[in-house]
PDB file of C-alpha atoms in Angstrom:
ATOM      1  CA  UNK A 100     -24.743  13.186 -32.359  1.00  0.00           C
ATOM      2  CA  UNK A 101     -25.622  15.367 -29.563  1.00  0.00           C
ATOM      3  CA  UNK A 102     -23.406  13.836 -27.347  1.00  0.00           C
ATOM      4  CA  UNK A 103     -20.657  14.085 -29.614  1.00  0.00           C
ATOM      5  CA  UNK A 104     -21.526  17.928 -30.547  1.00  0.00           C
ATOM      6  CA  UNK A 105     -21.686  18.778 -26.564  1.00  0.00           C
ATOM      7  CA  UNK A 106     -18.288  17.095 -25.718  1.00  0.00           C
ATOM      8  CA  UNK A 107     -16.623  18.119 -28.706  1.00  0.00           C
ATOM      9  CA  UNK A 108     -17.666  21.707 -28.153  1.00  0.00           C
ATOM     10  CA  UNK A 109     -16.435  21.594 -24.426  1.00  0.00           C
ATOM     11  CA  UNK A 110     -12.567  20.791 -25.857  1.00  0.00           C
ATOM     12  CA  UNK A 111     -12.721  23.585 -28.351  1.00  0.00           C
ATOM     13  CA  UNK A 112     -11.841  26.709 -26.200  1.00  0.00           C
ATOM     14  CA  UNK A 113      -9.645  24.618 -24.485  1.00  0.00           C
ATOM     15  CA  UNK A 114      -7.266  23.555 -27.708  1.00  0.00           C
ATOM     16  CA  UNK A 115      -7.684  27.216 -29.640  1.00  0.00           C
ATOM     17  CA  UNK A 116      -6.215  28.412 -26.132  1.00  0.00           C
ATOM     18  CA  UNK A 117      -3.722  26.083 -25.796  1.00  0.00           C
ATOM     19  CA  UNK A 118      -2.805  26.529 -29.762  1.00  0.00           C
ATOM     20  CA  UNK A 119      -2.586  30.319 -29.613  1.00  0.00           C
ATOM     21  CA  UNK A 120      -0.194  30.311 -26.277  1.00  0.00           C
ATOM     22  CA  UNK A 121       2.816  29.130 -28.437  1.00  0.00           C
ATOM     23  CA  UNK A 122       1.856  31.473 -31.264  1.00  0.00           C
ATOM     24  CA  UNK A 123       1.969  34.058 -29.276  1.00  0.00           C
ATOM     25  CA  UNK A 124       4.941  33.335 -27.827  1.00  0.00           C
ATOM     26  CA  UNK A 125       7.092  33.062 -31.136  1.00  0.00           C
ATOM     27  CA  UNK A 126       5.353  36.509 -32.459  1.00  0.00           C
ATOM     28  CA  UNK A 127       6.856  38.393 -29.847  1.00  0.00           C
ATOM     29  CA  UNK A 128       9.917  36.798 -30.060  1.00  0.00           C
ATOM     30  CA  UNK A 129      10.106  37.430 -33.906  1.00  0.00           C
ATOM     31  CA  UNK A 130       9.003  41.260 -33.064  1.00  0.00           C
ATOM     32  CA  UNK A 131      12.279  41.552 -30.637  1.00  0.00           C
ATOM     33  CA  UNK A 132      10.673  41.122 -27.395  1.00  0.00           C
ATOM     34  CA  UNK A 133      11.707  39.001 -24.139  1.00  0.00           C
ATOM     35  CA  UNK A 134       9.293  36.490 -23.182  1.00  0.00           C
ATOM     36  CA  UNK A 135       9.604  35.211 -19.840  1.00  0.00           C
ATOM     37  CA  UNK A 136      10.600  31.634 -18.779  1.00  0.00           C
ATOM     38  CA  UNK A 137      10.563  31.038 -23.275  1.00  0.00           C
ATOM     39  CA  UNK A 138      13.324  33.444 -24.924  1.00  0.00           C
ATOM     40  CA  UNK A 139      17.214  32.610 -24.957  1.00  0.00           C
ATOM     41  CA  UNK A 140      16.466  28.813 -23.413  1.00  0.00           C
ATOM     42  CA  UNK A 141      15.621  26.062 -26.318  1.00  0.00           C
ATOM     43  CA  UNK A 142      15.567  23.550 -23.710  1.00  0.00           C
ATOM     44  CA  UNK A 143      12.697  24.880 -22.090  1.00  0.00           C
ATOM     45  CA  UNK A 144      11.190  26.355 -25.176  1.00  0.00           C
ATOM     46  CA  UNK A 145      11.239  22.731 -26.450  1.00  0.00           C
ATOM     47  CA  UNK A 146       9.322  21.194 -23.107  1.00  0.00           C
ATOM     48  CA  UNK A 147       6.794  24.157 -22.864  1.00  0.00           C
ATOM     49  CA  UNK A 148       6.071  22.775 -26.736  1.00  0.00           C
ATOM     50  CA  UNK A 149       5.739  19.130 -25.743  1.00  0.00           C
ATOM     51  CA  UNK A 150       3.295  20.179 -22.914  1.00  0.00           C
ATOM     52  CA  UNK A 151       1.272  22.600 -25.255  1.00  0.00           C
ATOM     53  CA  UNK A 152       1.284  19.193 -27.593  1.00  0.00           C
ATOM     54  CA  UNK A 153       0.247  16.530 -24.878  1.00  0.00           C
ATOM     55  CA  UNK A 154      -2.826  19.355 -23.617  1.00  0.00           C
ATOM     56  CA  UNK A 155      -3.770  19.920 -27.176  1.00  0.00           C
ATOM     57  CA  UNK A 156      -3.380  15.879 -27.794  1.00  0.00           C
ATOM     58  CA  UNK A 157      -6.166  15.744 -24.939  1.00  0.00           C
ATOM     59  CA  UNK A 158      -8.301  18.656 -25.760  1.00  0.00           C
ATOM     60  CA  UNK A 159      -8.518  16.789 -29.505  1.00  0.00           C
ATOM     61  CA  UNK A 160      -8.767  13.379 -28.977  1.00  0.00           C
ATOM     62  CA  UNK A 161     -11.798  13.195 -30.972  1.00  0.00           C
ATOM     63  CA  UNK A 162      -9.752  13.920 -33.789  1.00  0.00           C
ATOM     64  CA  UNK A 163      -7.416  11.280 -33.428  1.00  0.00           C
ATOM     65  CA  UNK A 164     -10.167   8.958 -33.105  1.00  0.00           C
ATOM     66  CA  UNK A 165     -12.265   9.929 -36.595  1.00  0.00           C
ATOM     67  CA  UNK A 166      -8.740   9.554 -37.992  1.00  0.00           C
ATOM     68  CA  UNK A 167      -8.254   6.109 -37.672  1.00  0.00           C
ATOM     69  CA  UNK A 168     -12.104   5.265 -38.154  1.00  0.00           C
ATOM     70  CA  UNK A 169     -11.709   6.537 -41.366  1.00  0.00           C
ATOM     71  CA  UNK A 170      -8.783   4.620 -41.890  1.00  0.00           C
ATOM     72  CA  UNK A 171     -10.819   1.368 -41.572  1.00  0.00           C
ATOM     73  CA  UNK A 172     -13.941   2.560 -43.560  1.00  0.00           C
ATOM     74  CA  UNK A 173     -10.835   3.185 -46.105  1.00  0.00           C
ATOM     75  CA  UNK A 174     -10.759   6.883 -45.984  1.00  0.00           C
ATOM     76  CA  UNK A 175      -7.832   9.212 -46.057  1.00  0.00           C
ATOM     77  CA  UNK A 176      -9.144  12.580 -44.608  1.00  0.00           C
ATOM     78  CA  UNK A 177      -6.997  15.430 -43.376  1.00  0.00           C
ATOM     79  CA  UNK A 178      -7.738  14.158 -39.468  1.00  0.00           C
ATOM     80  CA  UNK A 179      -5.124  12.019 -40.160  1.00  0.00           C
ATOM     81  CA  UNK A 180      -2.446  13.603 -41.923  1.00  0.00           C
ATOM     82  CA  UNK A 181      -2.898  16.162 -38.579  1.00  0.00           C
ATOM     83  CA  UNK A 182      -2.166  12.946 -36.177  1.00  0.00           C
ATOM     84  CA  UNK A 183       0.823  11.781 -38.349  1.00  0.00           C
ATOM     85  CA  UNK A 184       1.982  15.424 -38.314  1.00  0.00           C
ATOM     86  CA  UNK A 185       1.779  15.392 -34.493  1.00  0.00           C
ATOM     87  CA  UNK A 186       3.457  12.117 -33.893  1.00  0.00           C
ATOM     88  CA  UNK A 187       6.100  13.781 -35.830  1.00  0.00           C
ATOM     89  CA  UNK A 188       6.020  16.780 -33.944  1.00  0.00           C
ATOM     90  CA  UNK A 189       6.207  15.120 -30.787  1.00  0.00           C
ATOM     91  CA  UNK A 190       8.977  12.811 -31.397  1.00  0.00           C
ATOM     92  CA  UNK A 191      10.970  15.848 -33.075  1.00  0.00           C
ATOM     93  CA  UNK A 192      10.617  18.107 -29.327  1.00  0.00           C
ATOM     94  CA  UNK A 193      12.184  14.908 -27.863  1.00  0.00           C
ATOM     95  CA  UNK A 194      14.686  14.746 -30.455  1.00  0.00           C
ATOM     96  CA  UNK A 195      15.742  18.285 -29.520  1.00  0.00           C
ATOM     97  CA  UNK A 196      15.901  17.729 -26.545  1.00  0.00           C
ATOM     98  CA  UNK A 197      18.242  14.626 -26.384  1.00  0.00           C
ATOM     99  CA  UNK A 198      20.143  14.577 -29.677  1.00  0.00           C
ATOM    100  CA  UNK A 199      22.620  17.821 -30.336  1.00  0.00           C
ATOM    101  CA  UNK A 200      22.679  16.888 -33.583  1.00  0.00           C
ATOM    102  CA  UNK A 201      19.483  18.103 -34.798  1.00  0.00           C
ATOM    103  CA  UNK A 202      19.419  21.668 -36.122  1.00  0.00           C
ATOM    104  CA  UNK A 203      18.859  24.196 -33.219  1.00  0.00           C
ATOM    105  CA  UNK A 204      15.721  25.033 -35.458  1.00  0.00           C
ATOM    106  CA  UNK A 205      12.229  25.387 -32.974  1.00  0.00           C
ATOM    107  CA  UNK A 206       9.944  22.351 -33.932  1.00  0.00           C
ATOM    108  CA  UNK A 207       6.582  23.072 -35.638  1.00  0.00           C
ATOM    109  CA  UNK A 208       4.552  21.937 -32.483  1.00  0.00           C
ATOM    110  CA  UNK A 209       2.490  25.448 -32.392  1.00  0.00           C
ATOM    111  CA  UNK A 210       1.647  24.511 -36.362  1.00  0.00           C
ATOM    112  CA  UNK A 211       0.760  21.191 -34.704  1.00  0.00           C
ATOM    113  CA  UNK A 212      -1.785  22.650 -32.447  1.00  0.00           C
ATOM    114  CA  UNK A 213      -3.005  25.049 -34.376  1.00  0.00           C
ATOM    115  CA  UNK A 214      -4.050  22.254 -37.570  1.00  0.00           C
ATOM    116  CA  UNK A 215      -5.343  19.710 -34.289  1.00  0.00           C
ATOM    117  CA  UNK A 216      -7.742  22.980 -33.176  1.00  0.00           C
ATOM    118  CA  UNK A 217      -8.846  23.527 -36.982  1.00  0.00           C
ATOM    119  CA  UNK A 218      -9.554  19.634 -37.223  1.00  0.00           C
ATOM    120  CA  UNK A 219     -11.656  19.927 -33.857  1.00  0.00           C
ATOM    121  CA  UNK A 220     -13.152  23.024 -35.483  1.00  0.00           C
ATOM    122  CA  UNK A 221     -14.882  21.438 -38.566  1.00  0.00           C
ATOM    123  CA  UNK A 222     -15.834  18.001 -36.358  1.00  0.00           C
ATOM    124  CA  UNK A 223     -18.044  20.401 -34.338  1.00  0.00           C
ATOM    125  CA  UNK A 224     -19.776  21.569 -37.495  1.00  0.00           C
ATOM    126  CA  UNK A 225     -20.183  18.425 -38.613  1.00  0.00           C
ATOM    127  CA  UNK A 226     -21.746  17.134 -35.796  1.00  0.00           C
ATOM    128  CA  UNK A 227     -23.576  20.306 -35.384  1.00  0.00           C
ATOM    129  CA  UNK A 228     -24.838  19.060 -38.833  1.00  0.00           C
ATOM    130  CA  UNK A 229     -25.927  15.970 -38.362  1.00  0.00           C
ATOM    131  CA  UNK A 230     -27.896  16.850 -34.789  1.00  0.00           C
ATOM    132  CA  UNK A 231     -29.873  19.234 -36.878  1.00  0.00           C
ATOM    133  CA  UNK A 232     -30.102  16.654 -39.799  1.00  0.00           C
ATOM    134  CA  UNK A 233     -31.176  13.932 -38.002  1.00  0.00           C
ATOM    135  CA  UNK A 234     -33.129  15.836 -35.103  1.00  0.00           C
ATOM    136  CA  UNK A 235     -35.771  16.983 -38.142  1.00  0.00           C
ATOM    137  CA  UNK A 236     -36.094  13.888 -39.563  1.00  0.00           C
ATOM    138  CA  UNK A 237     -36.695  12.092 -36.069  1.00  0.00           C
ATOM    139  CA  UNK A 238     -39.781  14.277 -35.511  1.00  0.00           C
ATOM    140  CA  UNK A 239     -42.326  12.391 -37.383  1.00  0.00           C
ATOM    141  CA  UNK A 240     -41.961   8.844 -38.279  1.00  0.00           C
ATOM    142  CA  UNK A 241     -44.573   9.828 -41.168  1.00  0.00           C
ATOM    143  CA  UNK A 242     -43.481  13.370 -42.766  1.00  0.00           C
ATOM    144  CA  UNK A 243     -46.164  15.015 -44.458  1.00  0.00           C
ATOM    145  CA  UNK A 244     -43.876  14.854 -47.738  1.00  0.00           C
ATOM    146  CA  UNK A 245     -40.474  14.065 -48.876  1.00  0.00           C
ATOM    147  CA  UNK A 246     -38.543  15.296 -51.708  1.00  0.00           C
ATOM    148  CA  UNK A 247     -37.360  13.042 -53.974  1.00  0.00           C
ATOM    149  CA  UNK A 248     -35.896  12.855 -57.748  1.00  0.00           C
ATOM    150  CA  UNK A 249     -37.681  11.670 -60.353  1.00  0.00           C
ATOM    151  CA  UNK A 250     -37.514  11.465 -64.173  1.00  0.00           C
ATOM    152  CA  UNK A 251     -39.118  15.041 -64.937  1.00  0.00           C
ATOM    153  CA  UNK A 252     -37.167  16.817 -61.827  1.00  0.00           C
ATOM    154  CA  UNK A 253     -37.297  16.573 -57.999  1.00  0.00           C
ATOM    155  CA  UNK A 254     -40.865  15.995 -56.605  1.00  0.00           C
ATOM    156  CA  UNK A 255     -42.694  16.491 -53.466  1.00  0.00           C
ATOM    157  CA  UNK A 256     -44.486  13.422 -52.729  1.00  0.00           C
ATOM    158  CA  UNK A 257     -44.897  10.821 -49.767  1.00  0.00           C
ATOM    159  CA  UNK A 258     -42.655   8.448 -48.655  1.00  0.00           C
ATOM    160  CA  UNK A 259     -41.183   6.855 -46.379  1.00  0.00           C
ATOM    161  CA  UNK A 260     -38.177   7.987 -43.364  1.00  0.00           C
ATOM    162  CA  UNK A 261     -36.220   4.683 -43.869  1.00  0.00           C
ATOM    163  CA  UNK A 262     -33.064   5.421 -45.980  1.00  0.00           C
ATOM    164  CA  UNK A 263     -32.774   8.847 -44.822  1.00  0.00           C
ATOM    165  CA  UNK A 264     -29.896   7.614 -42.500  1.00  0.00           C
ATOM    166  CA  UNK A 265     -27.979   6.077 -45.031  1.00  0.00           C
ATOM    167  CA  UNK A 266     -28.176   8.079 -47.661  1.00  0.00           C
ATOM    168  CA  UNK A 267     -26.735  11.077 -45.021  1.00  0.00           C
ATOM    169  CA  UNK A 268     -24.309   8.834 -43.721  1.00  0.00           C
ATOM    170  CA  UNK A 269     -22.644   8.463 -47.315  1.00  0.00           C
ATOM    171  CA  UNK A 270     -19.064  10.035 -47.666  1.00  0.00           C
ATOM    172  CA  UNK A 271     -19.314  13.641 -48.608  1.00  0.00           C
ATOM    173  CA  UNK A 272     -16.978  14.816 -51.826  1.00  0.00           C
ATOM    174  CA  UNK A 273     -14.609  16.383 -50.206  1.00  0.00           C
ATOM    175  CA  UNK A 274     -13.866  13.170 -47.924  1.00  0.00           C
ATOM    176  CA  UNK A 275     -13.676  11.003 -51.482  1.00  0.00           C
ATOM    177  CA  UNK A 276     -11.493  13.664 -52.999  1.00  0.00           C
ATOM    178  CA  UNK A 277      -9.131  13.251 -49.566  1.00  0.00           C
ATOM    179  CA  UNK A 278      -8.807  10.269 -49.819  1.00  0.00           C
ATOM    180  CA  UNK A 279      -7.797   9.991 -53.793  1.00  0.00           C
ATOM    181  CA  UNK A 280      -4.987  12.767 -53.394  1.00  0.00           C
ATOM    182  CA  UNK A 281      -4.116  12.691 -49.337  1.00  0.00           C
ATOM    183  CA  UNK A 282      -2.441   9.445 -49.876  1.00  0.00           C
ATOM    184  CA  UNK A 283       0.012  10.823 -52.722  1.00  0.00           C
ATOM    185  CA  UNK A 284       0.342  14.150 -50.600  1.00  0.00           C
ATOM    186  CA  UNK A 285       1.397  11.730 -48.016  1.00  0.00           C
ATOM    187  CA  UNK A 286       3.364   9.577 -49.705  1.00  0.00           C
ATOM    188  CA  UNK A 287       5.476  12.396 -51.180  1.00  0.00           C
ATOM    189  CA  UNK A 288       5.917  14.400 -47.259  1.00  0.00           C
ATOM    190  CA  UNK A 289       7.828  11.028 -46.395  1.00  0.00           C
ATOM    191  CA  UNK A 290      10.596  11.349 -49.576  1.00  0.00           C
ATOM    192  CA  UNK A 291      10.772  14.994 -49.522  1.00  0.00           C
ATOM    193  CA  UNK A 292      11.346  15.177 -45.816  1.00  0.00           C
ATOM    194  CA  UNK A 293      14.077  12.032 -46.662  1.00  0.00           C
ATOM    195  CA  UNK A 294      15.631  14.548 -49.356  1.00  0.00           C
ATOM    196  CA  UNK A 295      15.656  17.568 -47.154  1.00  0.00           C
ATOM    197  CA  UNK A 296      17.464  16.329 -44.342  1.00  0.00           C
ATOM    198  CA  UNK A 297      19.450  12.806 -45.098  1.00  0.00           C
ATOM    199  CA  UNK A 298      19.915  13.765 -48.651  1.00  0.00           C
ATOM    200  CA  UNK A 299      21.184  17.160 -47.385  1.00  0.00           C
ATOM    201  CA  UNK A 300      23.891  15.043 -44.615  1.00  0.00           C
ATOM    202  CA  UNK A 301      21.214  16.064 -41.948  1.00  0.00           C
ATOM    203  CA  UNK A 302      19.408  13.371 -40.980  1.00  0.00           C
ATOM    204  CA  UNK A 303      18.722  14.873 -37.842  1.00  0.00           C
ATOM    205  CA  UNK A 304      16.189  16.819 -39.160  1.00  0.00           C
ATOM    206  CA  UNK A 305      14.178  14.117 -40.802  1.00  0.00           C
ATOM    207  CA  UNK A 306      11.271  14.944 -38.038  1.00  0.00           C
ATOM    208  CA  UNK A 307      11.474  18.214 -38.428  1.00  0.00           C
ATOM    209  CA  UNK A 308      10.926  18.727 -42.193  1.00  0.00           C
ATOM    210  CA  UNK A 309       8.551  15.711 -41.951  1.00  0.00           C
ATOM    211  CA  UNK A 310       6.287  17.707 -39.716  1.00  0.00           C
ATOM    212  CA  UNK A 311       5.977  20.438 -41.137  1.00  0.00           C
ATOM    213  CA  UNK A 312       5.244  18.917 -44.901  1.00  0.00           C
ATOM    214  CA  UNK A 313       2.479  16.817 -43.341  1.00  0.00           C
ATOM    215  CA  UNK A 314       0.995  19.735 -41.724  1.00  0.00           C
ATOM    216  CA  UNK A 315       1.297  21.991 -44.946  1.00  0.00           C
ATOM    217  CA  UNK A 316      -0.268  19.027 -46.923  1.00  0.00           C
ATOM    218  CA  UNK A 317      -3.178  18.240 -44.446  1.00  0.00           C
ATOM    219  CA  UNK A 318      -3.603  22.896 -44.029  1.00  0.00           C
ATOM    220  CA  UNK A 319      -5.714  24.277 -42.238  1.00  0.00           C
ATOM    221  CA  UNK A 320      -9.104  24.560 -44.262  1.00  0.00           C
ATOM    222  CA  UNK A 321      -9.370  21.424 -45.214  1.00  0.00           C
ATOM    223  CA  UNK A 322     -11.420  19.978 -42.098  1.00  0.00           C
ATOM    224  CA  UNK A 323     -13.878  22.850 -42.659  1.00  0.00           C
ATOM    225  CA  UNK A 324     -14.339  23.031 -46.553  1.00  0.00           C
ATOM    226  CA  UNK A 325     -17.496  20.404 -46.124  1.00  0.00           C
ATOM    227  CA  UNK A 326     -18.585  21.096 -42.414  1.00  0.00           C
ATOM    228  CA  UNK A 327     -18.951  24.527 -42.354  1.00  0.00           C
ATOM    229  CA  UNK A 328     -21.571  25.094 -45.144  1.00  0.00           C
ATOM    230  CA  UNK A 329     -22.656  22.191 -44.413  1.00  0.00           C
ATOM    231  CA  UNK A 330     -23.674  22.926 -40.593  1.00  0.00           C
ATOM    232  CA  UNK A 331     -25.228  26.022 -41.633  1.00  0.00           C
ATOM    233  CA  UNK A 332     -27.139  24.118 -44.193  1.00  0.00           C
ATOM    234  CA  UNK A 333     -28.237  22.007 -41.632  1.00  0.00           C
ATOM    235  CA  UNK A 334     -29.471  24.844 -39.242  1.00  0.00           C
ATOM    236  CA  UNK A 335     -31.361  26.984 -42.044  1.00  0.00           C
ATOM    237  CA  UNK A 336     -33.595  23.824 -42.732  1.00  0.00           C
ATOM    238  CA  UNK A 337     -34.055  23.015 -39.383  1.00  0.00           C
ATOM    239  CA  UNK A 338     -35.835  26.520 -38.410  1.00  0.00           C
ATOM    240  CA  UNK A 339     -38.258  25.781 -41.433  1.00  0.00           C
ATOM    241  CA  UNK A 340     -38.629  21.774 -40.427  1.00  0.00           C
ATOM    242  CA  UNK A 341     -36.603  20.525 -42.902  1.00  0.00           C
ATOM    243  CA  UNK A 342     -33.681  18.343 -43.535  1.00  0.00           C
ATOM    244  CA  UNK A 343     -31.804  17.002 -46.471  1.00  0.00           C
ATOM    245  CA  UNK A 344     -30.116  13.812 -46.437  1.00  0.00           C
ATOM    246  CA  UNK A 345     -26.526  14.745 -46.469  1.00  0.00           C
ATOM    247  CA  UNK A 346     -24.177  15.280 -49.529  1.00  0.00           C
ATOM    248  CA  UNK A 347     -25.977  12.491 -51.058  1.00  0.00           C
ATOM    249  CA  UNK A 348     -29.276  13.719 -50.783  1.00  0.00           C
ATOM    250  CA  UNK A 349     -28.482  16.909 -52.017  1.00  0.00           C
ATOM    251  CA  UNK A 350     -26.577  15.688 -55.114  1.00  0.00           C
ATOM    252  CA  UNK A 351     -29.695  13.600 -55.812  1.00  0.00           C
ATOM    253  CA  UNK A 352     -31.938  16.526 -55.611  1.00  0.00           C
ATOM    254  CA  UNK A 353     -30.095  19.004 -57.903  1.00  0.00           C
ATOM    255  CA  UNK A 354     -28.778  16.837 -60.358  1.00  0.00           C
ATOM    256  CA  UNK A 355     -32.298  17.090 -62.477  1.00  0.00           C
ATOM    257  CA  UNK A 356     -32.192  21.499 -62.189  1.00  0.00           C
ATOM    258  CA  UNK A 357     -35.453  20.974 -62.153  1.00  0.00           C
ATOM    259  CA  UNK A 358     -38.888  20.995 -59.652  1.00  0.00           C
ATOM    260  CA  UNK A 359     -42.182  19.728 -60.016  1.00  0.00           C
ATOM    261  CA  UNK A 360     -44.600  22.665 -58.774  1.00  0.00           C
ATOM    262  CA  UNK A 361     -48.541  22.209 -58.483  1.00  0.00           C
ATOM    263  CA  UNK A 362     -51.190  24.253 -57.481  1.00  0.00           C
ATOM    264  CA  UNK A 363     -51.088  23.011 -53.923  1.00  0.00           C
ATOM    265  CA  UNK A 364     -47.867  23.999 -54.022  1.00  0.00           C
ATOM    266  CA  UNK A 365     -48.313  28.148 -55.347  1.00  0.00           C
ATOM    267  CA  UNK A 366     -51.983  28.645 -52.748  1.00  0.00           C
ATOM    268  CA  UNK A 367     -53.281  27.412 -49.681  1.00  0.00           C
ATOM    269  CA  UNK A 368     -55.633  24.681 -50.162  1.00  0.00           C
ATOM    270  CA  UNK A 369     -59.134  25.961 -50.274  1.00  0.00           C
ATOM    271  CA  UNK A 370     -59.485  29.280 -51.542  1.00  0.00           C
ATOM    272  CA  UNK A 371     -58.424  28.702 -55.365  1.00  0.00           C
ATOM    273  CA  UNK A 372     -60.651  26.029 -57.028  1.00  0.00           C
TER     274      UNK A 372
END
């Protein structure tokens, strides 16, 4: 998890620079002003977006990947609605390019880049997350104490580190809630980009409305709506030498509302007897 936090942390300035270039780019041009070697030339407009797509595609590879390993675990996170949305992207700037047909309407590729940086975004919290997670609980094979939940409310007691992996590695609520409504949300881009455009005489623009549906269904928060309090979770405990065991663990914990305090617990050992 390390590993995966350094190099995905490496590609992030990379893709939020490569995201914002085309952003820029159409501000100005909204706000009246000329920008050089972009305004007044969709032809070049569209290949300057295909290249900001293929660096970005690079720069957030990572995201592609956790998008179809989630896929076969049979998840449907936002990671992927992002990659469908760029395949659609991608094949729409090439459509622009060779079929006059198509509206003369920019394609959403700087939406495109901007959702792939967001998606690289929360995959560096959530490996930040886990490193901390999983770098506490691989300091001492026999913890002074783990909390666990009992009848009468969560208890500090001893136990045992086995587990702790699994029970962290469990899907996280806002991954199960993905994947119950990301499938309908996806289902639905397909026929309302199929109404928009061939139902509207223009199927030309099929890839267009497709793309930017996708993107609006995947937005931009959802990739951060678990890793981000999550991560800083994660790094609180860790400066006090403590861990919890993932969405799971947590759920597990609080579910009782209450805690099991002794006197060991409210005084140093020693002085009070």
């Amino acid at each position: 998890f390390r590993a995966d936090l350094r190099r995905r942390k490496r590609s992030l300035p990379g893709a939020i620079i490569t995201a914002l270039l085309p952003t820029l780019c159409l501000l100005l041009e909204e706000y009246g002003r000329t920008v050089p070697f972009w305004s007044g030339d969709a032809r070049r407009q569209t290949m300057i977006l295909l290249a900001c797509l293929a660096a970005e595609a690079v720069f957030c590879r990572c995201v592609f990947t956790k998008a179809i390993r989630m896929v076969g675990e049979g998840r449907c996170v936002s990671e992927l609605l992002a990659s469908l949305g760029f395949l659609a992207a991608a094949a729409d700037c090439a459509l622009r390019l060779g079929q006059p047909a198509r509206t003369d309407a920019a394609p959403y590729a700087a939406v495109t880049c901007m959702a792939l940086a967001f998606s690289l975004w929360g995959n560096c919290r959530e490996s930040l997350g886990l490193f901390e997670t999983f770098r506490t609980a691989a300091l001492d094979d026999d913890p002074p104490y783990l909390v666990t939940e009992t009848k009468r409310g969560a208890c500090k007691q001893r136990g045992s580190v086995p587990g702790f992996f699994t029970t962290a590695a469990r899907s996280d609520a806002a991954t199960l809630w993905q994947t119950a409504l990301l499938p309908v949300f996806l289902a639905a881009a397909v026929v309302f980009a199929l109404l928009s455009s061939v139902g509207q005489d223009r199927g030309g623009d099929f890839l267009l409305n497709l793309s930017a549906i996708l993107l609006a269904a995947g937005t931009f928060s959802l990739p951060l709506c678990w890793a981000l309090p999550w991560s800083r979770l994660a790094e609180h405990l860790q400066k006090t030498g403590c861990a919890v065991a993932g969405w799971a663990g947590a759920q597990k914990i609080s579910a009782r509302r209450r805690m099991i305090v002794t006197d060991t617990d409210l005084f140093p050992p020693g002085p009070v007897q």
